[in-house]
Coordinates of C-alpha atoms and ligand atoms in Angstrom, one line a residue:
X1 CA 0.0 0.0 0.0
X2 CA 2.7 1.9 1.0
X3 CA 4.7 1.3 -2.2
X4 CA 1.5 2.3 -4.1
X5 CA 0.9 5.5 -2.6
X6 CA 4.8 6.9 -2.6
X7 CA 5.3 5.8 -6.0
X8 CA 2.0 5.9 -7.8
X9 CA -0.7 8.3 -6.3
X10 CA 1.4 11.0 -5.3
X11 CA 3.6 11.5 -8.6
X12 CA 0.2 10.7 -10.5
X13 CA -1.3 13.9 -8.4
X14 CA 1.9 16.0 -8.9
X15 CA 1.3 14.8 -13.1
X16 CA -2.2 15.9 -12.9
X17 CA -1.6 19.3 -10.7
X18 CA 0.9 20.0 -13.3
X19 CA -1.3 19.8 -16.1
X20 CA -3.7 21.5 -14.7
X21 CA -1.4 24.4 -14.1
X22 CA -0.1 24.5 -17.1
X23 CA -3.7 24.6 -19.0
X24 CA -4.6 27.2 -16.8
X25 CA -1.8 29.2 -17.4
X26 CA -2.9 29.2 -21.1
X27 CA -6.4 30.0 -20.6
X28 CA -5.1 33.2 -18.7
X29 CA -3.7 34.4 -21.7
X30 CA -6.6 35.8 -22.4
X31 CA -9.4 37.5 -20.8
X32 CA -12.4 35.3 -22.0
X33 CA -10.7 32.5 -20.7
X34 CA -8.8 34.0 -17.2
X35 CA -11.3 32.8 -15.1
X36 CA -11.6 29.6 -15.9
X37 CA -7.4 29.5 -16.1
X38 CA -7.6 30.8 -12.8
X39 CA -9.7 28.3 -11.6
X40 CA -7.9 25.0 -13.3
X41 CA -4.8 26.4 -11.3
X42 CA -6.4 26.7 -8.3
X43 CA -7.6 23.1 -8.7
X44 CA -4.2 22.1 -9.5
X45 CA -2.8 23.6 -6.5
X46 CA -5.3 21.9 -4.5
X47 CA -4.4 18.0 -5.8
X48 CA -1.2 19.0 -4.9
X49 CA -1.5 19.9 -1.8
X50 CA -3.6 16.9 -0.9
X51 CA -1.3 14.7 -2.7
X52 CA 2.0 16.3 -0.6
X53 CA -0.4 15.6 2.5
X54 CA 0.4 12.0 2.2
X55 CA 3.7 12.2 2.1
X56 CA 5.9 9.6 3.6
X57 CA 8.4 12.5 5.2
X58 CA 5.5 13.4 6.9
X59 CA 6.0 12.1 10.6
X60 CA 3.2 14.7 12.5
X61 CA 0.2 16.8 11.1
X62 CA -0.2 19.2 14.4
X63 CA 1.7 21.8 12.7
X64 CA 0.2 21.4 9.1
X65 CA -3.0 21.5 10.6
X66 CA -2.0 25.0 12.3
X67 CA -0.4 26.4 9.3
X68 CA -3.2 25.1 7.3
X69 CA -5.8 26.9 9.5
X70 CA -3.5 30.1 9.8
X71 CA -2.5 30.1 6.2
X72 CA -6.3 30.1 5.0
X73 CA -7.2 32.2 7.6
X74 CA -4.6 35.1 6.4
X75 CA -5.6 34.2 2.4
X76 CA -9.4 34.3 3.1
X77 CA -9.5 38.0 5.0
X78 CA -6.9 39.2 2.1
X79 CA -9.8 38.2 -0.2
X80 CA -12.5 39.8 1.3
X81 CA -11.7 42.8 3.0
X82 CA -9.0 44.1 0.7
X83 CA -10.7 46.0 -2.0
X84 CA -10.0 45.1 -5.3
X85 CA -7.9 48.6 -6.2
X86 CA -5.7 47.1 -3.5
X87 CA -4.9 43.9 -5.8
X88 CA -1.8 45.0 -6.7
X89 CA -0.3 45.5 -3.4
X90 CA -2.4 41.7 -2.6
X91 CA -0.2 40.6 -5.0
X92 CA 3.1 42.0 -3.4
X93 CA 2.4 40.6 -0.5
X94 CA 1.2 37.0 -1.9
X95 CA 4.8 36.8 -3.4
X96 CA 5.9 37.5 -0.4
X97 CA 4.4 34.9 1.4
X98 CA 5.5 32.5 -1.4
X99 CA 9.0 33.5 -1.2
X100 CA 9.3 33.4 2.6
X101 CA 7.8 30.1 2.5
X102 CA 10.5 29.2 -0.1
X103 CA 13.4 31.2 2.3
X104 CA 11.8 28.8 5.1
X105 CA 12.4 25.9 3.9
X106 CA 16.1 26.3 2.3
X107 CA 16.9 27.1 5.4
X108 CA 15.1 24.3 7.2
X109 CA 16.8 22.0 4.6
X110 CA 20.4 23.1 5.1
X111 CA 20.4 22.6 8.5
X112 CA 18.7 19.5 8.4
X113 CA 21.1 18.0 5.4
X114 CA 24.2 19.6 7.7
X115 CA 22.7 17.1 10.5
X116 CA 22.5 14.5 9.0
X117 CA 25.8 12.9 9.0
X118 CA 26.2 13.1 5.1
X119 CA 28.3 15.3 3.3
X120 CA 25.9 17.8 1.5
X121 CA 26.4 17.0 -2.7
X122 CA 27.2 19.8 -4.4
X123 CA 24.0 19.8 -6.8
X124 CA 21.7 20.5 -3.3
X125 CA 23.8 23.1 -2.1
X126 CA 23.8 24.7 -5.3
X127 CA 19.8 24.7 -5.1
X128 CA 19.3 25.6 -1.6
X129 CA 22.2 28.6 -2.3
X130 CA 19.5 30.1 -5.4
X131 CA 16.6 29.3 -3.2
X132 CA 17.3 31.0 -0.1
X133 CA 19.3 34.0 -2.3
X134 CA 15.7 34.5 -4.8
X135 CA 13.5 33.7 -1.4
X136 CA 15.1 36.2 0.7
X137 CA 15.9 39.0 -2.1
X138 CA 12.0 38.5 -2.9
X139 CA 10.6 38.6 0.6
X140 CA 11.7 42.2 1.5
X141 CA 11.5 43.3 -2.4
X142 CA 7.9 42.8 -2.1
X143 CA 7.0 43.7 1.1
X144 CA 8.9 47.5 -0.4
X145 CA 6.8 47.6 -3.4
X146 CA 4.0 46.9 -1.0
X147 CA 5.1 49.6 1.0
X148 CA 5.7 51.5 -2.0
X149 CA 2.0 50.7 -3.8
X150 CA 0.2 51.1 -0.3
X151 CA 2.0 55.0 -0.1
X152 CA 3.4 54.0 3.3
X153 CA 6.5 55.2 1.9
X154 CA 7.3 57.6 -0.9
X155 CA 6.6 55.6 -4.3
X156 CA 9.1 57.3 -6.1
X157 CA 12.7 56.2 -6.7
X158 CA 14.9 56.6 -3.9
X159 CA 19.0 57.1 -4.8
X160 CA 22.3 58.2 -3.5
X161 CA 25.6 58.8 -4.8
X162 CA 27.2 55.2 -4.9
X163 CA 23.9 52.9 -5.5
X164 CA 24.7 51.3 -8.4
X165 CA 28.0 50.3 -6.9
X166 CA 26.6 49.4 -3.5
X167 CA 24.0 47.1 -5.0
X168 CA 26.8 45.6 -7.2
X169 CA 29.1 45.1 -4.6
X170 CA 26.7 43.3 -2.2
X171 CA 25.2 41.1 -5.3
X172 CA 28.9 40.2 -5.7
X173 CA 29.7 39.2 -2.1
X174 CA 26.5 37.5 -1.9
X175 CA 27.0 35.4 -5.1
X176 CA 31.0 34.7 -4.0
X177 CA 29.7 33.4 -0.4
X178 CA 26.9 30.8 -2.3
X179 CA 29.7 29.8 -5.6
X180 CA 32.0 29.5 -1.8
X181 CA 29.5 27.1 0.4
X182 CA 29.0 25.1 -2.8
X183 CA 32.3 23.7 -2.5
X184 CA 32.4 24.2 1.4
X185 CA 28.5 23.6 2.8
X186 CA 29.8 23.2 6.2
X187 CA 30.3 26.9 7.1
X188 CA 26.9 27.8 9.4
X189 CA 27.6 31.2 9.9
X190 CA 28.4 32.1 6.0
X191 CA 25.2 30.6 4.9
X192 CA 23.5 32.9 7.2
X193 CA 25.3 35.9 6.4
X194 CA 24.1 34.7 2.7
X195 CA 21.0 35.2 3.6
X196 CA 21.2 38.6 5.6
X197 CA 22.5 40.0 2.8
X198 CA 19.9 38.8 -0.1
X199 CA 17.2 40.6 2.3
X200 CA 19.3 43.3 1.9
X201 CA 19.5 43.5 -1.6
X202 CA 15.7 42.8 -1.7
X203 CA 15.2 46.2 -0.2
X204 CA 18.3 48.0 -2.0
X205 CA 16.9 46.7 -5.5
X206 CA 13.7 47.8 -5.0
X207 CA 14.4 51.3 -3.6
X208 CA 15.9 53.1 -6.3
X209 CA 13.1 51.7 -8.8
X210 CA 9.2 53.6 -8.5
X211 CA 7.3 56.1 -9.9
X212 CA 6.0 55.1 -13.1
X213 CA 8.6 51.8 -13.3
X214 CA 6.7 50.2 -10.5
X215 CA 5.1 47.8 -12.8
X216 CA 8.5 45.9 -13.7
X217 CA 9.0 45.4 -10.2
X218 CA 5.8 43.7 -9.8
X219 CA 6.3 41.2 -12.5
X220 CA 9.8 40.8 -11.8
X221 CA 9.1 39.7 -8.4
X222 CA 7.0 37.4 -9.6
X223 CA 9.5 36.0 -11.4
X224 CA 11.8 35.4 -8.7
X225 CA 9.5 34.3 -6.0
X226 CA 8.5 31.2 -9.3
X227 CA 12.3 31.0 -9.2
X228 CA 13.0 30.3 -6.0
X229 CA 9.9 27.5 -5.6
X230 CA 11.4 25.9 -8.5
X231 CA 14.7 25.8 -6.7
X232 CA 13.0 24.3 -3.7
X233 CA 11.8 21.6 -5.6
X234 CA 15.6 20.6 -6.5
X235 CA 16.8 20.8 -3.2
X236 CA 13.6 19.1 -1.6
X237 CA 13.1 16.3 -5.2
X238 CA 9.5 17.7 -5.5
X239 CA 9.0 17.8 -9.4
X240 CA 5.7 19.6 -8.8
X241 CA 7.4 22.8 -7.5
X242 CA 10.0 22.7 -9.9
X243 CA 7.3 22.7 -12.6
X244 CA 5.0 25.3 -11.1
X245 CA 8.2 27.4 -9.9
X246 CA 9.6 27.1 -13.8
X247 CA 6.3 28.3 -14.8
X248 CA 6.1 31.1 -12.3
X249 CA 9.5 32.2 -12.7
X250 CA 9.8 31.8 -16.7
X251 CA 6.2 33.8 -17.2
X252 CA 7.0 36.6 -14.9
X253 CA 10.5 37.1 -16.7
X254 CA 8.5 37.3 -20.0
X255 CA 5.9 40.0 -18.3
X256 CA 8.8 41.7 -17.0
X257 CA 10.6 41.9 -20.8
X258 CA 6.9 43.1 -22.1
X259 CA 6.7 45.8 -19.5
X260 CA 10.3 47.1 -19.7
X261 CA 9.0 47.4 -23.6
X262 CA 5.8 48.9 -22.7
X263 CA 7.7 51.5 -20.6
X264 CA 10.8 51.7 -23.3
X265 CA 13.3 50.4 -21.0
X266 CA 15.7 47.8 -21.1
X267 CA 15.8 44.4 -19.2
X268 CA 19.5 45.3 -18.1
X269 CA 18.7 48.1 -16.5
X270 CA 15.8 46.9 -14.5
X271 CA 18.0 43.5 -13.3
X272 CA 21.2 45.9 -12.6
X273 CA 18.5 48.0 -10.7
X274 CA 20.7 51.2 -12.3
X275 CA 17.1 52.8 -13.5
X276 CA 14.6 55.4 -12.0
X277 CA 15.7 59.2 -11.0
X278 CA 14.1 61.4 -8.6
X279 CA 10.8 63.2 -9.6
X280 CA 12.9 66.4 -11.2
X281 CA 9.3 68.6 -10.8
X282 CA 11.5 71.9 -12.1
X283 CA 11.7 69.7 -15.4
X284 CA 8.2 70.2 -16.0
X285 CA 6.8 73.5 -17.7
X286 CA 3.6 73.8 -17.8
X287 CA 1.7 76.6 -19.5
X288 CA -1.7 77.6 -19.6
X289 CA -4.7 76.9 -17.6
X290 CA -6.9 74.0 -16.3
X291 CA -10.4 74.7 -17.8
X292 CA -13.9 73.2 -16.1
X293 CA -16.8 72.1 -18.2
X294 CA -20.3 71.1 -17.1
X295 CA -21.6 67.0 -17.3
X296 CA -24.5 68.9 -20.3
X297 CA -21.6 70.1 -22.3
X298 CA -19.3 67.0 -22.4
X299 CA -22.7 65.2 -23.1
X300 CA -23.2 66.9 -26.6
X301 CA -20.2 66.8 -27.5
X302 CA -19.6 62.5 -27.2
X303 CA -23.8 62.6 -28.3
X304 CA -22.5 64.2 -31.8
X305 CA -19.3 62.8 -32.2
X306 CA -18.2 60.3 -35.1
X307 CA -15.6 58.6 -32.8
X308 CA -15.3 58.5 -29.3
X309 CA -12.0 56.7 -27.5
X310 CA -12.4 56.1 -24.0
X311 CA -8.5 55.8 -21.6
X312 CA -9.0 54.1 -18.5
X313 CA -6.7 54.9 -16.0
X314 CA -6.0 53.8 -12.2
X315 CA -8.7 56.1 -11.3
X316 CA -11.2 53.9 -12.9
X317 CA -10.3 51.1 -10.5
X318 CA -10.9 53.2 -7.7
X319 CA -13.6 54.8 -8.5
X320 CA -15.3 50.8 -9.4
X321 CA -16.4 53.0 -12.4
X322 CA -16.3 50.0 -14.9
X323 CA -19.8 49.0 -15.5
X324 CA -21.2 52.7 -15.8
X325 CA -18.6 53.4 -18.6
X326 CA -19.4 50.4 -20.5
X327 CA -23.7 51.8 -20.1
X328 CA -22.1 55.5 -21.7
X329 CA -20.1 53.3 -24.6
X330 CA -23.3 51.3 -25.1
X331 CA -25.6 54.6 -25.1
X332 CA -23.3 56.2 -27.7
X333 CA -23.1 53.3 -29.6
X334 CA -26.8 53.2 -30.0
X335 CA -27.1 56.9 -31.0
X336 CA -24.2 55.3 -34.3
X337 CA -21.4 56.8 -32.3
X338 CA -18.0 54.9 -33.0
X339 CA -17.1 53.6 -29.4
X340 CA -13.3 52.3 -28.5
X341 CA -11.3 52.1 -25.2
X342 CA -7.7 52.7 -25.3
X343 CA -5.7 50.3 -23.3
X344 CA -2.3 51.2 -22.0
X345 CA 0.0 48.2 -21.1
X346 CA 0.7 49.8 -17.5
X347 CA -2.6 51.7 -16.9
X348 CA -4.1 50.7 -13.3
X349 CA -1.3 49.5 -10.6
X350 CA -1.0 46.0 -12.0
X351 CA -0.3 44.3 -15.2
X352 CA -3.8 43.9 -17.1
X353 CA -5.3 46.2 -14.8
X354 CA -7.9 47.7 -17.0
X355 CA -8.4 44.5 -19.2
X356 CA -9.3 42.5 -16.0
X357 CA -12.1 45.3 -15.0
X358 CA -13.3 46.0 -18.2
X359 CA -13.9 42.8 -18.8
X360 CA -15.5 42.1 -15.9
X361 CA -18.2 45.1 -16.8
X362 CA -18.3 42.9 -20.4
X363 CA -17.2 45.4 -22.5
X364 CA -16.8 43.5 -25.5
X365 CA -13.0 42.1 -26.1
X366 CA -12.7 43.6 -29.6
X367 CA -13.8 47.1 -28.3
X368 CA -10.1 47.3 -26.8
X369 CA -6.9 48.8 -28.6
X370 CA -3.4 48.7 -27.5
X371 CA -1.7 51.7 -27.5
X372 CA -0.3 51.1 -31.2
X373 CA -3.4 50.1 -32.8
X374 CA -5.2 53.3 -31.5
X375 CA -2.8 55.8 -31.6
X376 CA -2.6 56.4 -35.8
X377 CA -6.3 56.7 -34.9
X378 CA -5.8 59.8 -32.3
X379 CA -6.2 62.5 -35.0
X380 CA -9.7 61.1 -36.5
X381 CA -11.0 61.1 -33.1
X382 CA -13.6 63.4 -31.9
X383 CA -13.6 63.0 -28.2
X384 CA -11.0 61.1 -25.9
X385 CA -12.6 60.6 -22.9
X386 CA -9.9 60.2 -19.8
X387 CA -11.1 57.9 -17.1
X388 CA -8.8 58.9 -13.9
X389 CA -5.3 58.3 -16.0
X390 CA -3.1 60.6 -15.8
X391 CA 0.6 59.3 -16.3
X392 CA -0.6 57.0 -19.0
X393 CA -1.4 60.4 -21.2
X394 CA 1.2 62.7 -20.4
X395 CA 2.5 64.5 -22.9
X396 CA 6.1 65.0 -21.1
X397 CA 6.9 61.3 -21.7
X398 CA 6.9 61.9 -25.4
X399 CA 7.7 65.7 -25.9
X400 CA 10.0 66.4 -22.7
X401 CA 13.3 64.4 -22.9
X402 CA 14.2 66.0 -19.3
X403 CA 10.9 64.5 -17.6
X404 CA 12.0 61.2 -15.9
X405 CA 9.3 59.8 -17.7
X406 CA 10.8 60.5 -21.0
X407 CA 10.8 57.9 -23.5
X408 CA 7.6 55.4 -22.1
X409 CA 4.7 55.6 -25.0
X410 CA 2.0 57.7 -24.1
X411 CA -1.7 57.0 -25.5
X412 CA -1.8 60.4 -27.3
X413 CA -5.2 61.7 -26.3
X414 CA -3.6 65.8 -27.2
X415 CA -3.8 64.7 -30.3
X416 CA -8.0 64.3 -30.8
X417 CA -10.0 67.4 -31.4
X418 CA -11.2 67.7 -28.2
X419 CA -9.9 65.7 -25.0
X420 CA -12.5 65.8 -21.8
X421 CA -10.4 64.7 -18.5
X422 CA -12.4 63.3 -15.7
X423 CA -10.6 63.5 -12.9
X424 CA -11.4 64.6 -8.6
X425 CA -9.2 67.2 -8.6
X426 CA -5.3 68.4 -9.2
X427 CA -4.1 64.9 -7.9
X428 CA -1.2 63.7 -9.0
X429 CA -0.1 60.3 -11.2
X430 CA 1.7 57.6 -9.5
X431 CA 4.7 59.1 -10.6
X432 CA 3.8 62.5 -9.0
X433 CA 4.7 64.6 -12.2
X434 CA 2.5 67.4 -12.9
X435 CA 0.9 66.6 -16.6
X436 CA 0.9 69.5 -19.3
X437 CA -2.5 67.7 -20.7
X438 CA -4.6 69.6 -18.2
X439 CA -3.6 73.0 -19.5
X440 CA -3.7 72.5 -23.5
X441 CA -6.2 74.2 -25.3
X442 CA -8.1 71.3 -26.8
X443 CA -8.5 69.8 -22.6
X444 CA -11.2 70.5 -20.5
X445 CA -11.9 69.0 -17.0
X446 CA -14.9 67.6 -16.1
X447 CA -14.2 67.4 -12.0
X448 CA -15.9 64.6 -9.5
X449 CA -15.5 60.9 -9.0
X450 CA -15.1 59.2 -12.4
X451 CA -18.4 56.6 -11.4
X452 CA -20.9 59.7 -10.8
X453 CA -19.3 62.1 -13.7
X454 CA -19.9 58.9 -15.8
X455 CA -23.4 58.6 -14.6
X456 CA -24.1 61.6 -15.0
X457 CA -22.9 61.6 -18.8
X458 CA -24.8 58.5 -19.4
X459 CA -28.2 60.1 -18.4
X460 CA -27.6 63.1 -20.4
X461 CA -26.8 61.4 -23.4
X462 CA -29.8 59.9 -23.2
X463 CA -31.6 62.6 -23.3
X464 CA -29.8 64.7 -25.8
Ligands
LIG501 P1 -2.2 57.6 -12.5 O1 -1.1 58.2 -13.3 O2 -1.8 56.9 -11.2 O3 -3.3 58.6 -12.3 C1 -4.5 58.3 -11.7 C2 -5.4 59.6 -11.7 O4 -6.7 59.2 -11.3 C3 -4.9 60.6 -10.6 O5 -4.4 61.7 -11.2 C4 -6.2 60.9 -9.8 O6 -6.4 62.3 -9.8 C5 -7.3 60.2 -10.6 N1 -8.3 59.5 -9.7 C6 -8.1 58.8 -8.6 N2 -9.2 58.4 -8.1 C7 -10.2 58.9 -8.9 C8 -11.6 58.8 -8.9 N3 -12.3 58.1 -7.9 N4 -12.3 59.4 -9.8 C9 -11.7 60.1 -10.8 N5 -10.4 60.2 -10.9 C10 -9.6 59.6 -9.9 O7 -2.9 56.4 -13.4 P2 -2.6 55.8 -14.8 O8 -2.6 56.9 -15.8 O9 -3.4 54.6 -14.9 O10 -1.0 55.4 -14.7 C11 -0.6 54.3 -13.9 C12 0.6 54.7 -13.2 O11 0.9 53.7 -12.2 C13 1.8 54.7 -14.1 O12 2.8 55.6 -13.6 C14 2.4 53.3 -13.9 O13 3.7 53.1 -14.2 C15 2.1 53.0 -12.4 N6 2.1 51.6 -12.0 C16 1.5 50.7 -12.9 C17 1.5 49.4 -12.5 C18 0.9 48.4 -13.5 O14 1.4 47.3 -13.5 N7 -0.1 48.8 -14.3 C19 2.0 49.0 -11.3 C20 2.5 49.9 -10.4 C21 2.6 51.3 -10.8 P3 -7.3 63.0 -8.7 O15 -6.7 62.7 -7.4 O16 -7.3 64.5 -9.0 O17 -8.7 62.4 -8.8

């Protein structure tokens, strides 16, 4: 029986979690198909988990009872009290989680392997060295982007003469220690200072990177925390984390390649941590002035338009203004108005952002443009409509080579006839840059919460 279960059922369950994970990792490539991805994956994790419950190794369950109950408790209030504009910094902390779990039990493995009278091979020290260096470095390099996304701490980058050099240095003695205990595992207190010095570089390679970069340290935390599960499953022989890590790891480092070319960056920079500059405001000139307009006006003008291109921004997530847009783009639609939204790869706080909440509101898939597809289209548009973006549409990025958001693509709303701006008030972007938008003469603002300036527009069209 016992035979059976160590060499059958549990590798067939770690088989059947695996392919569940990886088929749901291809149904979340795309929206109509995300939940359901979501949901195989969850699955999969489940027969894992119930699988790994019946594991030989396994001499007590009081403690994976507790953890159990403690671990669900902690996941369950995350999901129902955090509010869903707080996903991103959710996600922070779930990687987090995942990586001090991973940082746990490298280090709960070393010292169990250095006890137990055999030499440690060189192949599992090499695996517990990348699994506590990615745990750790992961562990406090999300809990500062959480910081960072919750505004407990400035979100913009933080440097000092000497960064790069620090950062360097410390990567250096860090890797030299591990390339060291792989030929010498016996040395306690060097494996330890290994791992001081990866949570260190967690926080030092996350603090010079913000603002509007914010979203490559998402994905590329991701990325590490997959890394380091996969490394657990060398060091621990667990073929299920190595696959789920790989899959982790390898996806986030693809997300983290799109959105270093969604913000025109390159990979290098973001893994050397040499990118992101203080807000320089002084860089900034804006001319002009903000001017209001009235729900009525902006009402006739999408009513009559031939095209109307709607830009969700992060203030669309927090205003939960999805489902009312999608009644304004459907009431315009019916009056033979040409209705598109404008999807920026790093509107929102989190990869997919405005995809995830549009779709949820059912705006129809093949009413959404990338940034390339609708920009050519800018100038034939009557009305561009901006839903609480701000950096997303800044000007500066594209015209000001000083602005430290020079370079990342811009949807280029200034270009339409007439751009409307519904925003609360003179709140800044993520990035905390003032935006010459507001003040061109083809802007007007339309101020309140995004949800009741929408409603409001939705009932006025209907009557105009
Ligand atoms: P944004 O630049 O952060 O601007 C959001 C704007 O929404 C603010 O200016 C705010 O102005 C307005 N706003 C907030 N709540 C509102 C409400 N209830 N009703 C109406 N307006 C509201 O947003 P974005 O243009 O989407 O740009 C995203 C930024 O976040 C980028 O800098 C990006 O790099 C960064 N980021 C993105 C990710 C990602 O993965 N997508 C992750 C982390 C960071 P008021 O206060 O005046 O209303």
């Amino acid at each position: 029986m016992e035979y059976i279960l160590n060499e059958v059922l549990i590798p067939l369950s770690y088989l059947l979690a695996s392919i569940l994970f990886i088929f749901g990792l291809k149904q979340l490539a795309h929206p109509q198909t995300a939940r359901r991805g979501m949901n195989l994956a969850a699955a999969g994790m489940l027969v894992a988990i119930v699988g790994t419950l019946f594991h030989h190794d396994i001499i007590s369950y009081d403690l994976i009872i507790i953890g159990l109950i403690v671990g669900s408790l902690i996941g369950a209030a995350m999901s129902i009290w955090m509010p869903m504009t707080a996903m991103p910094q959710r996600t922070a902390l779930s990687h987090a989680f995942g990586a001090l779990a991973a940082s746990l039990v490298g280090v709960a493995e070393y010292w169990h392997a250095l006890h137990s009278g055999q030499p440690i091979a060189a192949y599992k020290m090499t695996a517990l060295g990348f699994e506590v260096l990615f745990g750790s470095l992961t562990v406090t390099g999300s809990l500062l982007a959480f910081a960072k996304l919750q505004e407990l701490m400035r979100g913009t980058p933080v440097t000092y003469k000497g960064q790069n050099i620090l950062n360097v240095s410390l990567f250096a003695l860090a890797a030299f220690i591990f390339i060291y205990l792989v030929f010498d595992p016996g040395q306690t207190t060097l494996f330890f200072i290994m791992v001081g010095l990866s949570f260190l570089f967690g926080i030092l390679l996350v603090l010079p990177i913000g603002a509007a970069d914010m979203p490559v340290v998402m994905s590329l935390m991701n990325s590490y925390a997959g890394l380091a599960a996969a490394a657990t499953g060398f060091a621990i022989n667990n073929k299920v984390l190595i696959i789920a890590g790989t899959l982790d790891g390898f996806s986030g480092f693809i997300l983290s390649i799109l959105m270093c070319k969604a913000m025109n960056r390159s990979i290098t920079n973001v893994l050397f941590g040499a990118f992101g500059s203080p807000v320089d405001d002084t860089a900034v000139v804006v001319q002009g002035e903000m001017k209001e307009i009235g729900a009525e006006d902006v009402a006739m003008q999408l009513a009559y338009a031939r095209q109307v291109v709607f830009v969700p921004g992060y203030g669309l997530a927090t205003a939960q203004a999805q489902h009312v847009v999608r009644e304004l783009g459907e009431a315009l639609e019916h009056r033979g108005v040409q209705v598109k939204y404008a999807i920026h790869p790093v509107a929102g706080r989190m990869p997919g952002h405005m995809n995830v909440l549009l779709a949820e509101a059912n705006v129809p898939y093949s009413d959404l443009y990338e940034l390339e597809q609708i920009n050519p289209e800018m100038p034939a548009t009557d009305v561009a409509v901006v839903i609480g973006a701000n950096d997303v549409v800044n000007p500066d990025a594209r015209d000001n080579p000083k602005s430290p958001i020079a370079g990342m693509p811009i949807i280029e709303v200034d270009k339409c006839h007439t751009v409307i701006v519904l925003k609360r008030g003179r709140g800044k972007g993520f990035s905390g840059l003032e935006n010459p938008l507001f003040y061109k003469n083809n802007t007007r603002m339309l101020y309140g919460d995004a949800k009741a300036s929408l409603t409001k527009l939705a009932q006025e069209v209907q009557h105009a």
